Amino acid sequence: MPPPLVRGFSGTDAPAAAVYDTCIRCGLCLQSCPTYLETSLETSGPRGRISLIRAVGEGHLDLCSPGFVEQMSECLDCRACEAVCPSGVRYGRLIEPARAQIRSAQGAQDSLLARIGRYVSLQLLFRHLGLMRALASVLRFAQFTRLDRLAPLAGLGDLAALVPRIPGSAFVARGQRYETPQAAGLAFLHTGCIMHVAFPRVHEATVRMLQRAGLAVTVPPDQGCCGAIAIHAGEADLGREMARKNIAAFERSGADVYVVNAAGCGSALKEYAEMFPVSDPWHERAERFSSRVRDVVEVLDAVELPSPSIAFDGTVTYQEPCHLANAQRITAAPRRLLMKIPGLRLVEMQESTLCCGSAGIYNLTQPEMARRLGERKATAIGMTGATTVATANPGCAMHVDATLRRTGAQAHVRHVVELLDDAYPRERFSY
Ligand code: SF4
Ligand code: SF4
């Protein structure tokens, strides 16, 4: 029997008419939208998607109609449209609730296999980071023994290609404390889910740079995943659970600032309050929390750092993470930090703010569009002649790196903070 038609939105996690009605249909966002640029289809652009959301909200279109579901999935949630909209449409406040509505209507119709996959990936792995580390160990073993070459036989070729070289040890939040003489404050380091197993060296570089910025650093063990992946996948309740955990951990820590080095996480952490109705006591706590969240590049850019002394001999181009440039509106700070490095030549790529196709788990759910956008990005990188691509988000780092390897390009990808940290001597530090 076909599922019943669903007209209109319901419940608290719903796109609000007050948001979609601010769209004046001017179309100024179209040329910023990666999926519109790739398809030239109105429905694959922000204006078309907002019209679809309005049509469902007003009861003219079924929530679970294939066209609507497809467009809500094809959108990268990169928020490039939001950054250029003259009418101030808060597009992120439409797409994420729209996905939550679809999820809640379709959840019961998922196959058993899909439900198990969703439970294992979202409810287990991102909630219990010990399991994430166990999975990382398995992946590391598969990479070491070259068993990962068999992944395509199991239909996991795209996933295996995306996984970076897993290092021997993770950066686990165990309550470490890194003291700094005459510290100006205490920074709480958010270690995240993917970041702490795939890029522990970025956390190590972040600690050293925060110390150079005059801050002591604490890494409380009661923190968790930021919830961005769950929120983007329409799992609003799980996102709220993760938000409550991080807010409470920060309150207990006594830290002055909550520092994050993954742009996607930072964007979610700064918007926690929007997940709770104003009447919920967590709303106010979330507002207080989010006012203390800073991307590491913001922290480092705001202080007088000691002058870096080790030269970088190479050309770097900067790939802007969507959730740093579009959601947090941070574009100048990472460039200013890179320019501090002696010898570094920064060359801008075309379309630096255009999404690379990573977008959380988009490269797994929409592999064809992710591949097209990745190759578009690789071409733009190639035109700069850069040997290094700097970025500030693990998802971008993995997707761009995988695309460069697939296309035979020689450039490699590094976090802005790693490049900056390399420009300083390390004797003072225990790593
Ligand atoms: S720029 Fe803003 S107002 Fe104009 S069509 Fe896009 S979303 Fe609507
Ligand atoms: S969030 Fe990105 S992909 Fe989605 S409509 Fe806006 S610009 Fe296009």
Short mmCIF file of C-alpha atoms and ligand atoms in Angstrom, two decimals:
data_model
loop_
_atom_site.label_atom_id
_atom_site.label_comp_id
_atom_site.label_asym_id
_atom_site.label_seq_id
_atom_site.Cartn_x
_atom_site.Cartn_y
_atom_site.Cartn_z
CA MET A 1 0.00 0.00 0.00
CA PRO A 2 1.48 3.43 -0.89
CA PRO A 3 2.26 5.67 2.09
CA PRO A 4 -0.38 8.32 2.94
CA LEU A 5 0.12 11.82 1.50
CA VAL A 6 1.53 14.32 3.98
CA ARG A 7 0.35 17.91 3.48
CA GLY A 8 1.97 20.72 5.44
CA PHE A 9 4.60 20.61 8.16
CA SER A 10 3.94 19.65 11.76
CA GLY A 11 5.65 19.73 15.15
CA THR A 12 8.44 21.98 16.37
CA ASP A 13 11.17 21.16 13.81
CA ALA A 14 9.38 22.75 10.86
CA PRO A 15 10.44 25.34 8.25
CA ALA A 16 8.72 28.57 9.31
CA ALA A 17 6.61 30.62 6.89
CA ALA A 18 8.25 33.70 8.44
CA VAL A 19 11.54 32.46 6.96
CA TYR A 20 10.47 31.22 3.51
CA ASP A 21 8.18 34.23 2.99
CA THR A 22 11.21 36.56 3.14
CA CYS A 23 12.36 35.20 -0.25
CA ILE A 24 11.52 37.83 -2.88
CA ARG A 25 12.45 35.45 -5.74
CA CYS A 26 15.11 37.83 -7.08
CA GLY A 27 17.44 34.99 -8.11
CA LEU A 28 20.60 36.74 -6.93
CA CYS A 29 21.58 33.53 -5.11
CA LEU A 30 21.53 31.32 -8.20
CA GLN A 31 25.09 31.87 -9.35
CA SER A 32 26.40 31.04 -5.87
CA CYS A 33 24.63 27.68 -5.72
CA PRO A 34 26.86 24.72 -6.65
CA THR A 35 24.01 22.43 -7.71
CA TYR A 36 22.42 25.17 -9.83
CA LEU A 37 25.75 25.88 -11.52
CA GLU A 38 26.10 22.18 -12.33
CA THR A 39 22.53 21.59 -13.56
CA SER A 40 21.07 25.00 -14.61
CA LEU A 41 17.75 23.72 -13.25
CA GLU A 42 15.50 26.08 -11.26
CA THR A 43 14.51 23.30 -8.86
CA SER A 44 18.21 22.58 -8.17
CA GLY A 45 18.77 26.14 -6.98
CA PRO A 46 17.90 27.95 -3.76
CA ARG A 47 14.94 29.87 -5.17
CA GLY A 48 13.37 26.69 -6.53
CA ARG A 49 14.00 24.80 -3.31
CA ILE A 50 12.45 27.57 -1.23
CA SER A 51 9.40 27.48 -3.52
CA LEU A 52 9.15 23.73 -3.01
CA ILE A 53 9.37 24.17 0.78
CA ARG A 54 6.66 26.83 0.63
CA ALA A 55 4.48 24.56 -1.53
CA VAL A 56 4.71 21.80 1.10
CA GLY A 57 4.17 24.28 3.94
CA GLU A 58 1.03 25.60 2.27
CA GLY A 59 -0.28 22.10 1.57
CA HIS A 60 0.09 22.13 -2.25
CA LEU A 61 2.77 19.43 -2.39
CA ASP A 62 3.24 16.13 -0.59
CA LEU A 63 6.11 16.17 1.92
CA CYS A 64 7.26 12.75 0.70
CA SER A 65 6.86 13.39 -3.03
CA PRO A 66 9.97 12.13 -4.86
CA GLY A 67 10.81 15.56 -6.33
CA PHE A 68 10.72 17.26 -2.94
CA VAL A 69 12.74 14.56 -1.20
CA GLU A 70 15.27 14.55 -4.04
CA GLN A 71 15.80 18.32 -3.88
CA MET A 72 16.11 18.40 -0.10
CA SER A 73 18.76 15.67 -0.44
CA GLU A 74 20.57 17.22 -3.41
CA CYS A 75 21.06 20.52 -1.58
CA LEU A 76 24.50 20.58 0.06
CA ASP A 77 23.36 22.81 2.95
CA CYS A 78 26.44 24.86 2.04
CA ARG A 79 24.53 28.10 2.69
CA ALA A 80 26.24 30.00 -0.12
CA CYS A 81 22.76 31.26 -1.02
CA GLU A 82 22.28 32.60 2.51
CA ALA A 83 25.56 34.52 2.40
CA VAL A 84 24.56 36.50 -0.71
CA CYS A 85 20.82 36.91 -0.18
CA PRO A 86 19.82 40.61 -0.10
CA SER A 87 16.59 39.73 1.66
CA GLY A 88 18.31 37.90 4.52
CA VAL A 89 16.62 34.53 3.94
CA ARG A 90 18.00 32.19 6.58
CA TYR A 91 18.15 29.20 4.27
CA GLY A 92 19.80 26.93 6.86
CA ARG A 93 16.66 27.37 9.00
CA LEU A 94 14.64 25.93 6.09
CA ILE A 95 16.67 23.02 4.77
CA GLU A 96 17.53 21.37 8.09
CA PRO A 97 13.94 21.42 9.45
CA ALA A 98 12.67 20.27 6.02
CA ARG A 99 14.95 17.25 6.25
CA ALA A 100 13.80 16.61 9.83
CA GLN A 101 10.17 16.63 8.61
CA ILE A 102 10.95 14.15 5.83
CA ARG A 103 12.88 11.94 8.24
CA SER A 104 10.07 11.87 10.74
CA ALA A 105 7.49 11.06 8.00
CA GLN A 106 9.62 8.47 6.21
CA GLY A 107 11.40 6.83 9.13
CA ALA A 108 8.74 4.17 9.59
CA GLN A 109 8.95 3.20 5.90
CA ASP A 110 12.71 2.56 5.90
CA SER A 111 13.81 -0.99 5.16
CA LEU A 112 15.27 -2.99 8.05
CA LEU A 113 18.72 -2.71 6.47
CA ALA A 114 18.42 1.08 6.11
CA ARG A 115 17.29 1.37 9.72
CA ILE A 116 20.22 -0.72 10.95
CA GLY A 117 22.67 1.33 8.85
CA ARG A 118 21.26 4.58 10.16
CA TYR A 119 21.27 3.33 13.75
CA VAL A 120 24.87 2.12 13.57
CA SER A 121 26.20 5.20 11.77
CA LEU A 122 24.36 7.94 13.64
CA GLN A 123 23.15 6.56 16.97
CA LEU A 124 26.16 4.38 17.77
CA LEU A 125 29.27 5.79 16.11
CA PHE A 126 28.69 9.49 16.69
CA ARG A 127 27.30 8.99 20.18
CA HIS A 128 29.95 6.58 21.42
CA LEU A 129 33.33 7.83 20.28
CA GLY A 130 35.08 4.71 21.62
CA LEU A 131 33.29 2.83 18.81
CA MET A 132 34.51 5.49 16.36
CA ARG A 133 38.06 4.77 17.52
CA ALA A 134 37.51 1.00 17.20
CA LEU A 135 36.32 1.54 13.61
CA ALA A 136 39.35 3.75 12.95
CA SER A 137 41.61 0.91 14.16
CA VAL A 138 39.91 -1.51 11.76
CA LEU A 139 40.36 0.95 8.90
CA ARG A 140 43.99 1.46 9.82
CA PHE A 141 44.54 -2.30 9.80
CA ALA A 142 42.81 -2.56 6.39
CA GLN A 143 45.02 0.23 5.02
CA PHE A 144 48.17 -1.33 6.46
CA THR A 145 47.42 -4.79 5.03
CA ARG A 146 46.03 -3.31 1.77
CA LEU A 147 42.74 -5.09 2.44
CA ASP A 148 41.06 -1.75 1.68
CA ARG A 149 41.70 -2.53 -2.00
CA LEU A 150 38.87 -5.08 -1.74
CA ALA A 151 36.32 -2.44 -0.65
CA PRO A 152 34.88 -1.94 -4.18
CA LEU A 153 33.90 -5.65 -4.21
CA ALA A 154 31.62 -4.94 -1.24
CA GLY A 155 30.23 -1.78 -2.85
CA LEU A 156 32.29 0.39 -0.46
CA GLY A 157 34.72 1.81 -3.01
CA ASP A 158 33.55 5.44 -2.61
CA LEU A 159 33.82 5.22 1.17
CA ALA A 160 37.28 3.62 1.11
CA ALA A 161 38.56 6.24 -1.35
CA LEU A 162 37.44 8.97 1.03
CA VAL A 163 39.13 7.64 4.16
CA PRO A 164 42.47 9.38 4.76
CA ARG A 165 45.52 7.50 6.11
CA ILE A 166 44.48 6.76 9.69
CA PRO A 167 47.31 7.64 12.08
CA GLY A 168 48.53 5.28 14.81
CA SER A 169 46.93 7.11 17.71
CA ALA A 170 43.90 9.31 18.22
CA PHE A 171 43.69 12.59 20.12
CA VAL A 172 41.31 11.45 22.86
CA ALA A 173 39.69 13.93 25.26
CA ARG A 174 40.86 12.60 28.62
CA GLY A 175 40.92 15.76 30.72
CA GLN A 176 44.40 16.85 29.56
CA ARG A 177 45.48 20.30 30.65
CA TYR A 178 48.22 22.28 28.89
CA GLU A 179 49.49 25.12 31.04
CA THR A 180 50.88 28.37 29.68
CA PRO A 181 52.90 30.82 31.83
CA GLN A 182 50.83 33.95 32.67
CA ALA A 183 47.93 32.57 30.66
CA ALA A 184 45.38 35.18 29.59
CA GLY A 185 42.57 32.64 29.78
CA LEU A 186 41.55 28.99 29.51
CA ALA A 187 40.51 27.48 26.16
CA PHE A 188 38.27 24.39 25.96
CA LEU A 189 39.39 22.30 22.97
CA HIS A 190 36.57 20.56 21.09
CA THR A 191 38.00 17.27 19.80
CA GLY A 192 35.02 16.14 17.68
CA CYS A 193 34.27 12.77 16.13
CA ILE A 194 36.11 12.30 12.80
CA MET A 195 38.74 14.90 13.64
CA HIS A 196 40.11 13.16 16.73
CA VAL A 197 40.77 9.87 14.90
CA ALA A 198 41.67 11.08 11.41
CA PHE A 199 43.50 14.35 12.13
CA PRO A 200 45.00 14.20 15.65
CA ARG A 201 47.97 16.23 14.41
CA VAL A 202 45.61 19.19 13.80
CA HIS A 203 44.56 19.08 17.47
CA GLU A 204 48.21 18.93 18.53
CA ALA A 205 49.01 21.94 16.33
CA THR A 206 45.94 23.73 17.73
CA VAL A 207 47.09 23.22 21.33
CA ARG A 208 50.55 24.57 20.52
CA MET A 209 49.14 27.58 18.67
CA LEU A 210 46.68 28.37 21.48
CA GLN A 211 49.59 28.28 23.92
CA ARG A 212 51.55 30.64 21.67
CA ALA A 213 48.46 32.85 21.73
CA GLY A 214 48.81 33.00 25.53
CA LEU A 215 46.04 30.59 26.51
CA ALA A 216 46.06 27.50 28.70
CA VAL A 217 44.13 24.60 27.15
CA THR A 218 41.81 22.02 28.67
CA VAL A 219 40.37 18.95 26.91
CA PRO A 220 37.47 17.75 29.09
CA PRO A 221 36.47 14.09 28.68
CA ASP A 222 32.72 14.71 29.03
CA GLN A 223 32.40 16.47 25.64
CA GLY A 224 31.14 14.71 22.49
CA CYS A 225 30.36 15.01 18.80
CA CYS A 226 28.87 18.45 17.96
CA GLY A 227 25.81 16.86 16.33
CA ALA A 228 26.21 18.54 12.91
CA ILE A 229 26.06 15.25 10.99
CA ALA A 230 22.88 14.24 12.84
CA ILE A 231 21.27 17.66 12.30
CA HIS A 232 22.09 17.66 8.57
CA ALA A 233 20.66 14.15 8.31
CA GLY A 234 17.36 15.33 9.82
CA GLU A 235 17.90 13.73 13.26
CA ALA A 236 17.01 16.80 15.30
CA ASP A 237 16.49 14.97 18.62
CA LEU A 238 19.91 13.37 18.42
CA GLY A 239 21.41 16.78 17.58
CA ARG A 240 19.76 18.26 20.70
CA GLU A 241 21.08 15.43 22.86
CA MET A 242 24.63 16.12 21.65
CA ALA A 243 24.17 19.87 22.14
CA ARG A 244 23.08 19.39 25.76
CA LYS A 245 26.14 17.23 26.41
CA ASN A 246 28.61 19.82 25.05
CA ILE A 247 26.90 22.77 26.73
CA ALA A 248 27.02 21.02 30.12
CA ALA A 249 30.66 19.98 29.61
CA PHE A 250 31.67 23.57 28.86
CA GLU A 251 29.76 24.91 31.86
CA ARG A 252 31.51 22.40 34.16
CA SER A 253 34.96 23.15 32.69
CA GLY A 254 35.25 26.77 33.86
CA ALA A 255 36.90 27.62 30.52
CA ASP A 256 36.62 31.10 29.00
CA VAL A 257 36.33 30.14 25.35
CA TYR A 258 35.20 27.01 23.47
CA VAL A 259 37.66 26.48 20.60
CA VAL A 260 36.93 24.40 17.54
CA ASN A 261 39.13 23.71 14.52
CA ALA A 262 36.49 22.10 12.28
CA ALA A 263 34.31 24.65 10.47
CA GLY A 264 31.27 22.37 10.21
CA CYS A 265 31.35 21.73 13.96
CA GLY A 266 31.86 25.43 14.73
CA SER A 267 28.83 26.40 12.70
CA ALA A 268 26.63 23.87 14.53
CA LEU A 269 28.02 24.82 17.95
CA LYS A 270 27.35 28.51 17.30
CA GLU A 271 23.74 27.78 16.37
CA TYR A 272 22.74 25.49 19.24
CA ALA A 273 20.18 27.97 20.59
CA GLU A 274 18.11 27.65 17.41
CA MET A 275 17.49 23.99 18.18
CA PHE A 276 15.61 24.77 21.40
CA PRO A 277 12.35 26.75 21.67
CA VAL A 278 12.68 29.99 23.65
CA SER A 279 10.53 28.47 26.41
CA ASP A 280 13.05 25.64 26.93
CA PRO A 281 15.66 26.41 29.67
CA TRP A 282 18.30 24.94 27.33
CA HIS A 283 17.71 27.81 24.90
CA GLU A 284 19.27 30.37 27.24
CA ARG A 285 22.10 28.02 28.21
CA ALA A 286 22.76 27.38 24.52
CA GLU A 287 22.85 31.11 23.78
CA ARG A 288 25.40 31.65 26.56
CA PHE A 289 27.44 28.69 25.30
CA SER A 290 27.40 29.75 21.64
CA SER A 291 28.52 33.26 22.51
CA ARG A 292 31.79 31.67 23.75
CA VAL A 293 32.42 29.42 20.72
CA ARG A 294 35.26 30.50 18.41
CA ASP A 295 36.95 28.89 15.47
CA VAL A 296 40.67 28.58 16.18
CA VAL A 297 41.47 30.96 13.30
CA GLU A 298 39.35 33.65 14.97
CA VAL A 299 41.24 33.20 18.25
CA LEU A 300 44.68 33.31 16.61
CA ASP A 301 43.79 36.23 14.37
CA ALA A 302 42.58 38.31 17.32
CA VAL A 303 45.90 38.27 19.24
CA GLU A 304 49.45 39.42 18.61
CA LEU A 305 51.19 36.11 17.89
CA PRO A 306 54.99 35.84 18.17
CA SER A 307 56.53 36.17 14.71
CA PRO A 308 56.88 32.80 12.94
CA SER A 309 60.51 32.10 12.03
CA ILE A 310 60.53 28.95 9.86
CA ALA A 311 59.99 29.61 6.17
CA PHE A 312 57.57 27.68 3.96
CA ASP A 313 58.93 27.24 0.47
CA GLY A 314 55.87 26.71 -1.69
CA THR A 315 52.65 28.00 -3.15
CA VAL A 316 49.43 27.61 -1.19
CA THR A 317 45.83 28.10 -2.23
CA TYR A 318 43.01 28.39 0.28
CA GLN A 319 39.81 26.32 -0.05
CA GLU A 320 37.11 28.03 2.00
CA PRO A 321 34.98 25.63 4.03
CA CYS A 322 31.32 26.58 3.42
CA HIS A 323 30.54 26.54 7.11
CA LEU A 324 33.38 28.93 7.85
CA ALA A 325 32.78 31.33 4.94
CA ASN A 326 28.99 31.17 4.54
CA ALA A 327 27.66 30.16 7.94
CA GLN A 328 30.23 31.86 10.21
CA ARG A 329 31.24 34.58 7.69
CA ILE A 330 34.96 34.10 8.44
CA THR A 331 37.02 34.64 5.30
CA ALA A 332 39.84 37.08 6.05
CA ALA A 333 41.28 35.55 9.26
CA PRO A 334 42.63 32.30 7.72
CA ARG A 335 44.24 34.25 4.87
CA ARG A 336 45.84 36.72 7.30
CA LEU A 337 47.26 33.80 9.31
CA LEU A 338 48.68 32.13 6.20
CA MET A 339 50.27 35.39 5.11
CA LYS A 340 52.20 35.54 8.39
CA ILE A 341 54.24 32.48 7.35
CA PRO A 342 57.59 33.57 5.90
CA GLY A 343 58.11 32.53 2.29
CA LEU A 344 54.54 31.30 1.77
CA ARG A 345 52.98 32.40 -1.53
CA LEU A 346 49.18 32.53 -1.32
CA VAL A 347 47.42 32.23 -4.68
CA GLU A 348 43.64 32.55 -4.83
CA MET A 349 41.72 29.87 -6.72
CA GLN A 350 38.62 30.60 -8.77
CA GLU A 351 35.34 29.95 -6.93
CA SER A 352 37.14 29.48 -3.60
CA THR A 353 33.82 29.67 -1.72
CA LEU A 354 32.07 27.11 -3.97
CA CYS A 355 31.41 23.89 -2.05
CA CYS A 356 33.86 21.10 -2.87
CA GLY A 357 31.07 18.50 -2.63
CA SER A 358 31.95 17.12 0.80
CA ALA A 359 29.10 18.60 2.89
CA GLY A 360 29.01 16.17 5.82
CA ILE A 361 27.99 12.79 4.41
CA TYR A 362 26.85 14.27 1.06
CA ASN A 363 29.72 12.58 -0.77
CA LEU A 364 28.23 9.25 0.37
CA THR A 365 24.53 10.06 -0.15
CA GLN A 366 24.94 12.00 -3.45
CA PRO A 367 28.15 10.56 -4.91
CA GLU A 368 27.57 11.72 -8.49
CA MET A 369 27.09 15.43 -7.65
CA ALA A 370 29.87 15.24 -5.03
CA ARG A 371 32.21 13.85 -7.66
CA ARG A 372 31.33 16.59 -10.17
CA LEU A 373 31.88 19.32 -7.60
CA GLY A 374 35.11 17.70 -6.40
CA GLU A 375 36.48 17.64 -9.94
CA ARG A 376 35.44 21.26 -10.50
CA LYS A 377 37.39 22.13 -7.36
CA ALA A 378 40.42 20.07 -8.42
CA THR A 379 40.49 21.96 -11.73
CA ALA A 380 40.39 25.31 -9.91
CA ILE A 381 43.22 24.15 -7.63
CA GLY A 382 45.27 22.91 -10.58
CA MET A 383 45.01 26.31 -12.27
CA THR A 384 46.77 27.98 -9.30
CA GLY A 385 49.87 25.78 -9.53
CA ALA A 386 49.71 25.38 -5.74
CA THR A 387 51.57 22.51 -4.10
CA THR A 388 49.48 22.78 -0.93
CA VAL A 389 45.78 23.37 -0.38
CA ALA A 390 44.98 24.98 2.96
CA THR A 391 41.57 24.46 4.51
CA ALA A 392 39.92 24.44 7.93
CA ASN A 393 37.48 21.55 7.99
CA PRO A 394 38.05 17.77 8.05
CA GLY A 395 35.25 17.00 5.57
CA CYS A 396 36.75 19.36 2.96
CA ALA A 397 40.24 18.01 3.67
CA MET A 398 39.15 14.40 3.07
CA HIS A 399 37.04 15.07 -0.02
CA VAL A 400 39.50 17.43 -1.72
CA ASP A 401 42.42 15.14 -0.92
CA ALA A 402 40.55 12.06 -2.26
CA THR A 403 39.64 13.98 -5.45
CA LEU A 404 43.21 15.19 -5.97
CA ARG A 405 44.50 11.62 -5.57
CA ARG A 406 41.86 10.24 -7.94
CA THR A 407 42.65 12.82 -10.59
CA GLY A 408 46.40 12.31 -10.27
CA ALA A 409 47.11 15.83 -8.94
CA GLN A 410 50.24 16.34 -6.83
CA ALA A 411 49.01 19.00 -4.37
CA HIS A 412 48.27 17.89 -0.85
CA VAL A 413 45.85 19.26 1.74
CA ARG A 414 46.63 20.71 5.16
CA HIS A 415 44.81 22.61 7.88
CA VAL A 416 45.66 26.34 8.19
CA VAL A 417 46.72 25.76 11.81
CA GLU A 418 49.13 22.97 10.85
CA LEU A 419 50.85 25.21 8.33
CA LEU A 420 51.10 28.01 10.86
CA ASP A 421 52.38 25.69 13.62
CA ASP A 422 55.10 24.40 11.28
CA ALA A 423 56.44 27.95 11.08
CA TYR A 424 57.45 27.89 14.78
CA PRO A 425 60.16 25.93 16.64
CA ARG A 426 58.67 23.23 18.88
CA GLU A 427 61.18 22.82 21.74
CA ARG A 428 58.81 24.26 24.34
CA PHE A 429 56.21 21.60 23.75
CA SER A 430 55.92 18.01 24.82
CA TYR A 431 54.56 16.58 21.52
S1 SF4 B 1 18.70 35.77 -3.14
FE1 SF4 B 1 17.37 35.46 -1.36
S2 SF4 B 1 15.47 36.54 -1.87
FE2 SF4 B 1 16.61 36.29 -3.78
S3 SF4 B 1 15.80 34.32 -4.67
FE3 SF4 B 1 17.64 33.81 -3.46
S4 SF4 B 1 16.85 33.29 -1.43
FE4 SF4 B 1 15.20 34.38 -2.49
S1 SF4 B 2 22.58 25.56 0.57
FE1 SF4 B 2 24.07 25.48 -1.13
S2 SF4 B 2 23.35 23.80 -2.46
FE2 SF4 B 2 21.65 24.33 -1.07
S3 SF4 B 2 20.42 25.79 -2.22
FE3 SF4 B 2 21.85 27.01 -0.97
S4 SF4 B 2 23.64 27.36 -2.30
FE4 SF4 B 2 22.42 25.70 -3.24
#
